[in-house]
Amino acid sequence: MKVLNPGDLDFACKILRSDNLLAFPTETVYGLGGNAYSDDAVFKIFQCKKRSQFNPISVCYFSFHKSLSDVEPTKEAELLAENFLPGALTLVLRRKNYSKISWLCSAGKNTIGIRVPDHPMALSLLKNLNFPLAAPSANISSKLSSTTALDVCESFKSEDLYVLDGGICNLGIESTIVDLSGDQPRILRIGAISKEELEDKCRIKFTIETGSKFSHYKPKKQIILNVQYAEEDDGLLTFGTPIAKTKYCLNLSEKSDLKEAAKNLFSMLHSLDSSDAKRICVMPIPNIGIGQAINDRLKKASN
Ligand code: TXA
Ligand code: MG
């Protein structure tokens, strides 16, 4: 892996124009991007991530407006886009017949997941390219997502890949995914924007259908949730006042701030996972607001 700085933006675009892959920062987690019009580039993403070809890949656009060459908007989509985009919300919409997006992104469905990242470096890339970017999270399938360039490097150690370094991602938790392609608006993944926020702002009712058949967010070490107790050689991820002090202790948020905890979650899990700690023990996290997304990730990590 090789690290690029903000000054290397032109070179980063060249990489993408030649159908190669580039990892880049977004406000949620790092993405692994490739030309969404190119079967070659999208195929490389599946290979590099060891991802199932049945799992669709969302597409990043400079604006919601630009995505309208590829998908059919609905009233709800327009309302959500107006209120939340650019931002941590992915809209699954029906594909237009003449869309040039690689069918690999749709993974056998007739829909495309639309994402407009709220990050200056991601938006600069998209502005300079004349194609959108297919971009799943920059990690090997089923493993932890990455919120720093260093964690991306760790995840793809042996790959000949470039990562554009934008520091730590501000939100730290992936986007909320809503499916507007059917009769009923459905949430497919709880993410950085909560169901309540979406419903309150837009007066849309969502059902939650988050039962993904793919495994996610797995560290190498065993992970134990809602602990009241930890041993000296355990890794301990605390929230607020620590229940114990172990050799490998990291605090998601000393002031019990859920947003700060979300931002730290994946990078701290990566740290504990690569330490000599025996297991990763996690203190209880309140299940409100973005805490619901944190607990969703932790639960999947521990299964
Ligand atoms: O915040 C995010 O969404 C990050 C950043 C990099 O943009 N991306 C991300 O991508 O988390 P990924 O591939 O790790 O997770 C996206 C999820 C996948 O689980 C996929 O199943 C779902 O979105 N998805 C994408 N397109 C879809 C579609 N057309 N229909 C249903 N689900 C879709
Ligand atoms: Mg992912």
Short mmCIF file of C-alpha atoms and ligand atoms in Angstrom, two decimals:
data_model
loop_
_atom_site.label_atom_id
_atom_site.label_comp_id
_atom_site.label_asym_id
_atom_site.label_seq_id
_atom_site.Cartn_x
_atom_site.Cartn_y
_atom_site.Cartn_z
CA MET A 1 0.00 0.00 0.00
CA LYS A 2 1.14 3.54 -0.72
CA VAL A 3 -0.16 6.68 1.00
CA LEU A 4 -1.08 9.82 -0.98
CA ASN A 5 -1.57 13.30 0.49
CA PRO A 6 -4.19 15.93 -0.41
CA GLY A 7 -1.62 17.52 -2.76
CA ASP A 8 -1.61 14.31 -4.85
CA LEU A 9 -5.23 14.73 -5.97
CA ASP A 10 -4.37 14.86 -9.69
CA PHE A 11 -2.37 11.65 -9.43
CA ALA A 12 -5.24 10.06 -7.48
CA CYS A 13 -7.61 10.92 -10.35
CA LYS A 14 -5.17 9.43 -12.87
CA ILE A 15 -5.19 6.14 -10.98
CA LEU A 16 -8.99 6.04 -11.13
CA ARG A 17 -9.08 7.04 -14.83
CA SER A 18 -6.89 4.07 -15.67
CA ASP A 19 -9.40 1.66 -14.06
CA ASN A 20 -7.26 1.10 -10.99
CA LEU A 21 -8.49 1.32 -7.41
CA LEU A 22 -7.97 4.07 -4.86
CA ALA A 23 -8.93 4.05 -1.19
CA PHE A 24 -10.21 7.48 -0.13
CA PRO A 25 -11.70 9.11 2.96
CA THR A 26 -15.38 9.89 3.45
CA GLU A 27 -17.12 11.33 6.50
CA THR A 28 -18.18 7.81 7.55
CA VAL A 29 -15.39 5.30 6.80
CA TYR A 30 -12.75 4.96 4.07
CA GLY A 31 -14.06 3.72 0.72
CA LEU A 32 -12.32 1.55 -1.86
CA GLY A 33 -13.15 3.34 -5.10
CA GLY A 34 -13.12 2.46 -8.76
CA ASN A 35 -14.79 3.76 -11.95
CA ALA A 36 -18.44 2.71 -11.57
CA TYR A 37 -18.89 2.64 -15.38
CA SER A 38 -16.10 0.11 -15.79
CA ASP A 39 -16.70 -3.63 -15.34
CA ASP A 40 -12.92 -4.05 -15.04
CA ALA A 41 -12.58 -1.59 -12.18
CA VAL A 42 -15.64 -2.88 -10.31
CA PHE A 43 -14.48 -6.48 -10.75
CA LYS A 44 -11.15 -5.46 -9.17
CA ILE A 45 -13.04 -4.12 -6.13
CA PHE A 46 -14.81 -7.46 -5.61
CA GLN A 47 -11.51 -9.32 -5.94
CA CYS A 48 -9.51 -7.01 -3.72
CA LYS A 49 -12.13 -7.14 -0.93
CA LYS A 50 -12.83 -10.87 -1.45
CA ARG A 51 -16.46 -9.81 -1.58
CA SER A 52 -19.39 -11.99 -2.64
CA GLN A 53 -20.60 -11.02 -6.12
CA PHE A 54 -24.15 -11.21 -4.73
CA ASN A 55 -23.51 -8.27 -2.42
CA PRO A 56 -24.17 -5.01 -4.33
CA ILE A 57 -21.76 -2.06 -4.20
CA SER A 58 -23.04 1.47 -3.65
CA VAL A 59 -21.95 4.30 -5.94
CA CYS A 60 -20.60 7.70 -4.84
CA TYR A 61 -21.69 10.82 -6.77
CA PHE A 62 -20.73 14.48 -6.55
CA SER A 63 -24.40 15.37 -6.02
CA PHE A 64 -27.78 13.67 -5.84
CA HIS A 65 -28.66 15.52 -9.03
CA LYS A 66 -25.86 13.75 -10.90
CA SER A 67 -27.23 10.33 -9.90
CA LEU A 68 -30.45 11.03 -11.78
CA SER A 69 -28.86 9.84 -15.02
CA ASP A 70 -28.75 6.37 -13.44
CA VAL A 71 -31.74 6.02 -11.09
CA GLU A 72 -35.44 6.86 -10.86
CA PRO A 73 -36.01 9.28 -7.99
CA THR A 74 -39.10 8.93 -5.78
CA LYS A 75 -40.80 11.69 -3.77
CA GLU A 76 -39.23 10.28 -0.60
CA ALA A 77 -35.78 10.16 -2.20
CA GLU A 78 -35.99 13.81 -3.20
CA LEU A 79 -37.07 14.81 0.30
CA LEU A 80 -34.32 12.78 1.96
CA ALA A 81 -31.70 14.08 -0.49
CA GLU A 82 -32.74 17.67 0.15
CA ASN A 83 -32.44 17.24 3.91
CA PHE A 84 -29.49 14.88 4.31
CA LEU A 85 -27.23 14.92 1.23
CA PRO A 86 -24.32 15.27 1.00
CA GLY A 87 -24.26 13.05 4.08
CA ALA A 88 -24.26 9.64 5.70
CA LEU A 89 -27.30 8.25 3.92
CA THR A 90 -27.34 5.75 1.04
CA LEU A 91 -30.50 5.68 -1.09
CA VAL A 92 -31.33 2.44 -2.92
CA LEU A 93 -33.31 3.39 -6.02
CA ARG A 94 -34.48 1.73 -9.23
CA ARG A 95 -31.98 1.76 -12.04
CA LYS A 96 -32.80 3.57 -15.29
CA ASN A 97 -32.67 1.44 -18.43
CA TYR A 98 -29.93 3.43 -20.09
CA SER A 99 -27.71 3.75 -16.99
CA LYS A 100 -24.01 3.15 -17.72
CA ILE A 101 -23.25 1.90 -14.19
CA SER A 102 -21.58 -1.52 -14.27
CA TRP A 103 -24.16 -4.22 -13.61
CA LEU A 104 -21.70 -5.73 -11.15
CA CYS A 105 -22.61 -2.89 -8.75
CA SER A 106 -26.25 -4.01 -8.78
CA ALA A 107 -25.33 -7.65 -8.07
CA GLY A 108 -28.26 -9.14 -9.92
CA LYS A 109 -30.83 -6.59 -8.76
CA ASN A 110 -32.42 -3.75 -10.69
CA THR A 111 -31.34 -1.08 -8.20
CA ILE A 112 -28.34 1.10 -7.39
CA GLY A 113 -27.29 2.38 -3.95
CA ILE A 114 -26.64 6.13 -4.23
CA ARG A 115 -24.24 7.86 -1.85
CA VAL A 116 -23.11 11.51 -1.81
CA PRO A 117 -20.24 11.70 0.68
CA ASP A 118 -19.84 14.82 2.81
CA HIS A 119 -16.07 15.00 2.65
CA PRO A 120 -13.99 17.64 0.84
CA MET A 121 -11.43 15.15 -0.55
CA ALA A 122 -14.08 12.68 -1.75
CA LEU A 123 -16.02 15.52 -3.38
CA SER A 124 -12.88 16.91 -5.04
CA LEU A 125 -12.20 13.50 -6.60
CA LEU A 126 -15.78 13.21 -7.83
CA LYS A 127 -15.74 16.75 -9.20
CA ASN A 128 -12.60 16.08 -11.23
CA LEU A 129 -13.74 12.76 -12.69
CA ASN A 130 -16.33 12.29 -15.40
CA PHE A 131 -17.63 9.11 -13.83
CA PRO A 132 -19.05 8.19 -10.39
CA LEU A 133 -17.15 5.89 -8.03
CA ALA A 134 -18.21 2.42 -7.01
CA ALA A 135 -17.01 2.40 -3.41
CA PRO A 136 -17.66 -0.12 -0.67
CA SER A 137 -15.90 0.25 2.68
CA ALA A 138 -12.11 -0.17 2.41
CA ASN A 139 -11.67 -3.47 4.24
CA ILE A 140 -11.54 -7.17 3.42
CA SER A 141 -15.11 -8.54 3.41
CA SER A 142 -16.45 -9.52 6.83
CA LYS A 143 -13.63 -7.66 8.64
CA LEU A 144 -13.56 -4.34 10.54
CA SER A 145 -14.16 -1.14 8.55
CA SER A 146 -11.35 1.44 8.48
CA THR A 147 -11.49 5.05 9.65
CA THR A 148 -7.79 5.95 9.16
CA ALA A 149 -5.39 5.56 6.21
CA LEU A 150 -3.17 3.45 8.46
CA ASP A 151 -5.98 0.97 9.15
CA VAL A 152 -6.68 0.78 5.40
CA CYS A 153 -2.98 -0.07 4.90
CA GLU A 154 -3.22 -2.76 7.58
CA SER A 155 -6.35 -4.22 5.94
CA PHE A 156 -4.77 -4.48 2.47
CA LYS A 157 -1.15 -5.05 3.52
CA SER A 158 -0.14 -7.18 0.57
CA GLU A 159 -2.05 -5.26 -2.11
CA ASP A 160 -0.47 -2.87 -4.59
CA LEU A 161 -2.94 -0.09 -3.76
CA TYR A 162 -2.99 3.64 -3.07
CA VAL A 163 -4.82 5.31 -0.21
CA LEU A 164 -5.55 9.04 -0.10
CA ASP A 165 -4.94 10.15 3.48
CA GLY A 166 -7.63 12.41 4.92
CA GLY A 167 -6.97 11.71 8.60
CA ILE A 168 -9.59 10.06 10.81
CA CYS A 169 -13.15 9.98 9.44
CA ASN A 170 -15.39 12.41 11.27
CA LEU A 171 -18.39 10.16 11.92
CA GLY A 172 -16.66 6.76 12.06
CA ILE A 173 -19.80 4.69 11.36
CA GLU A 174 -21.09 3.77 7.89
CA SER A 175 -24.04 5.48 6.24
CA THR A 176 -27.63 4.54 6.97
CA ILE A 177 -29.04 2.61 4.00
CA VAL A 178 -32.65 3.13 2.97
CA ASP A 179 -34.35 1.16 0.22
CA LEU A 180 -36.90 3.22 -1.71
CA SER A 181 -37.22 0.81 -4.63
CA GLY A 182 -40.21 -1.11 -3.24
CA ASP A 183 -43.70 -0.30 -1.97
CA GLN A 184 -42.50 0.61 1.52
CA PRO A 185 -39.47 2.68 2.61
CA ARG A 186 -37.17 0.27 4.42
CA ILE A 187 -33.98 0.74 6.41
CA LEU A 188 -31.47 -1.93 5.36
CA ARG A 189 -28.66 -0.79 7.65
CA ILE A 190 -28.77 1.43 10.71
CA GLY A 191 -25.95 3.94 10.37
CA ALA A 192 -24.67 7.36 11.31
CA ILE A 193 -28.09 8.97 10.82
CA SER A 194 -30.74 7.45 13.09
CA LYS A 195 -34.20 6.28 12.02
CA GLU A 196 -35.72 8.93 14.32
CA GLU A 197 -33.76 11.73 12.64
CA LEU A 198 -34.90 10.59 9.19
CA GLU A 199 -38.52 10.20 10.25
CA ASP A 200 -38.72 13.48 12.16
CA LYS A 201 -37.17 15.58 9.41
CA CYS A 202 -39.04 14.07 6.46
CA ARG A 203 -42.24 12.62 7.94
CA ILE A 204 -41.56 9.27 6.29
CA LYS A 205 -42.24 6.02 8.17
CA PHE A 206 -39.57 3.34 7.78
CA THR A 207 -39.65 -0.34 8.55
CA ILE A 208 -36.35 -1.86 9.65
CA GLU A 209 -35.07 -4.89 7.74
CA THR A 210 -31.45 -5.16 8.65
CA GLY A 211 -30.99 -8.93 8.43
CA SER A 212 -27.98 -9.01 6.08
CA LYS A 213 -26.88 -12.51 5.06
CA PHE A 214 -23.23 -11.44 4.90
CA SER A 215 -21.04 -11.40 7.97
CA HIS A 216 -19.51 -8.08 9.00
CA TYR A 217 -17.05 -6.23 11.22
CA LYS A 218 -15.19 -9.28 12.52
CA PRO A 219 -11.98 -8.63 14.46
CA LYS A 220 -9.46 -11.51 14.75
CA LYS A 221 -9.87 -11.69 18.51
CA GLN A 222 -12.90 -12.83 20.45
CA ILE A 223 -15.13 -9.91 21.37
CA ILE A 224 -17.36 -9.82 24.44
CA LEU A 225 -20.08 -7.22 24.94
CA ASN A 226 -21.68 -5.43 27.89
CA VAL A 227 -18.93 -6.52 30.28
CA GLN A 228 -19.05 -5.63 33.98
CA TYR A 229 -15.60 -7.11 34.57
CA ALA A 230 -12.33 -7.63 32.67
CA GLU A 231 -9.04 -9.40 33.39
CA GLU A 232 -5.59 -7.80 33.42
CA ASP A 233 -4.64 -9.23 30.02
CA ASP A 234 -7.96 -8.40 28.32
CA GLY A 235 -8.34 -5.53 25.90
CA LEU A 236 -10.98 -3.24 27.36
CA LEU A 237 -13.02 -0.75 25.38
CA THR A 238 -14.63 1.60 27.87
CA PHE A 239 -17.32 4.26 27.64
CA GLY A 240 -17.52 6.94 30.33
CA THR A 241 -16.02 5.88 33.65
CA PRO A 242 -14.00 2.64 33.17
CA ILE A 243 -15.21 -0.39 35.18
CA ALA A 244 -11.63 -1.61 35.49
CA LYS A 245 -8.12 -0.74 34.42
CA THR A 246 -6.43 -3.40 32.29
CA LYS A 247 -3.12 -3.37 30.44
CA TYR A 248 -4.88 -2.62 27.14
CA CYS A 249 -7.55 -0.08 27.96
CA LEU A 250 -9.01 2.42 25.47
CA ASN A 251 -11.84 4.88 26.15
CA LEU A 252 -14.39 5.44 23.37
CA SER A 253 -15.47 8.63 25.10
CA GLU A 254 -14.46 9.76 28.57
CA LYS A 255 -17.32 12.26 28.61
CA SER A 256 -19.86 9.61 27.52
CA ASP A 257 -20.45 11.31 24.18
CA LEU A 258 -21.92 8.82 21.69
CA LYS A 259 -20.73 10.79 18.64
CA GLU A 260 -17.17 10.73 19.92
CA ALA A 261 -17.54 7.01 20.66
CA ALA A 262 -18.72 6.34 17.09
CA LYS A 263 -15.76 8.25 15.69
CA ASN A 264 -13.32 6.19 17.78
CA LEU A 265 -15.03 2.80 17.45
CA PHE A 266 -13.29 1.16 14.47
CA SER A 267 -9.83 2.65 15.06
CA MET A 268 -9.87 1.49 18.71
CA LEU A 269 -11.12 -1.96 17.72
CA HIS A 270 -8.25 -2.14 15.18
CA SER A 271 -5.74 -1.13 17.89
CA LEU A 272 -6.96 -3.67 20.42
CA ASP A 273 -7.15 -6.33 17.74
CA SER A 274 -3.49 -5.86 16.81
CA SER A 275 -2.33 -5.63 20.46
CA ASP A 276 -1.30 -8.58 22.64
CA ALA A 277 -4.57 -8.44 24.55
CA LYS A 278 -6.27 -11.82 25.06
CA ARG A 279 -9.81 -10.77 24.13
CA ILE A 280 -11.68 -7.55 23.42
CA CYS A 281 -14.17 -6.69 26.16
CA VAL A 282 -16.59 -3.83 25.60
CA MET A 283 -18.53 -1.91 28.25
CA PRO A 284 -22.26 -1.29 27.67
CA ILE A 285 -23.08 1.53 25.21
CA PRO A 286 -26.45 3.35 25.54
CA ASN A 287 -28.76 2.27 22.73
CA ILE A 288 -29.94 5.73 21.67
CA GLY A 289 -29.22 7.85 18.57
CA ILE A 290 -25.96 6.79 16.95
CA GLY A 291 -25.52 4.38 19.89
CA GLN A 292 -27.91 2.06 18.02
CA ALA A 293 -25.50 1.91 15.07
CA ILE A 294 -22.53 1.37 17.40
CA ASN A 295 -24.34 -1.54 19.09
CA ASP A 296 -25.36 -2.99 15.72
CA ARG A 297 -21.66 -3.08 14.64
CA LEU A 298 -20.53 -4.53 17.98
CA LYS A 299 -23.19 -7.22 17.94
CA LYS A 300 -22.20 -8.32 14.43
CA ALA A 301 -18.52 -8.21 15.45
CA SER A 302 -19.22 -10.57 18.34
CA ASN A 303 -21.38 -13.14 16.52
O1 TXA B 1 -20.76 4.92 4.64
C1 TXA B 1 -20.78 4.10 3.74
O2 TXA B 1 -21.83 3.72 3.21
C2 TXA B 1 -19.43 3.53 3.27
C3 TXA B 1 -18.61 4.64 2.60
C4 TXA B 1 -17.30 4.14 2.08
O3 TXA B 1 -19.35 5.24 1.59
N1 TXA B 1 -19.63 2.45 2.37
C5 TXA B 1 -20.01 1.21 2.79
O4 TXA B 1 -20.06 0.28 1.75
O5 TXA B 1 -20.27 0.96 3.93
P1 TXA B 1 -20.28 -1.29 2.03
O6 TXA B 1 -20.23 -1.92 0.70
O7 TXA B 1 -19.32 -1.77 3.03
O8 TXA B 1 -21.72 -1.35 2.59
C6 TXA B 1 -22.78 -0.92 1.76
C7 TXA B 1 -23.93 -1.83 1.90
C8 TXA B 1 -23.64 -3.25 1.47
O9 TXA B 1 -23.84 -4.10 2.55
C9 TXA B 1 -24.65 -3.53 0.37
O10 TXA B 1 -25.28 -4.76 0.59
C10 TXA B 1 -25.65 -2.39 0.46
O11 TXA B 1 -24.95 -1.33 1.04
N2 TXA B 1 -26.08 -1.99 -0.88
C11 TXA B 1 -25.39 -1.34 -1.83
N3 TXA B 1 -26.10 -1.23 -2.97
C12 TXA B 1 -27.30 -1.82 -2.74
C13 TXA B 1 -28.46 -2.07 -3.52
N4 TXA B 1 -28.54 -1.70 -4.78
N5 TXA B 1 -29.48 -2.73 -2.92
C14 TXA B 1 -29.41 -3.13 -1.64
N6 TXA B 1 -28.33 -2.94 -0.85
C15 TXA B 1 -27.30 -2.29 -1.38
MG MG B 2 -18.55 -2.67 4.60
#
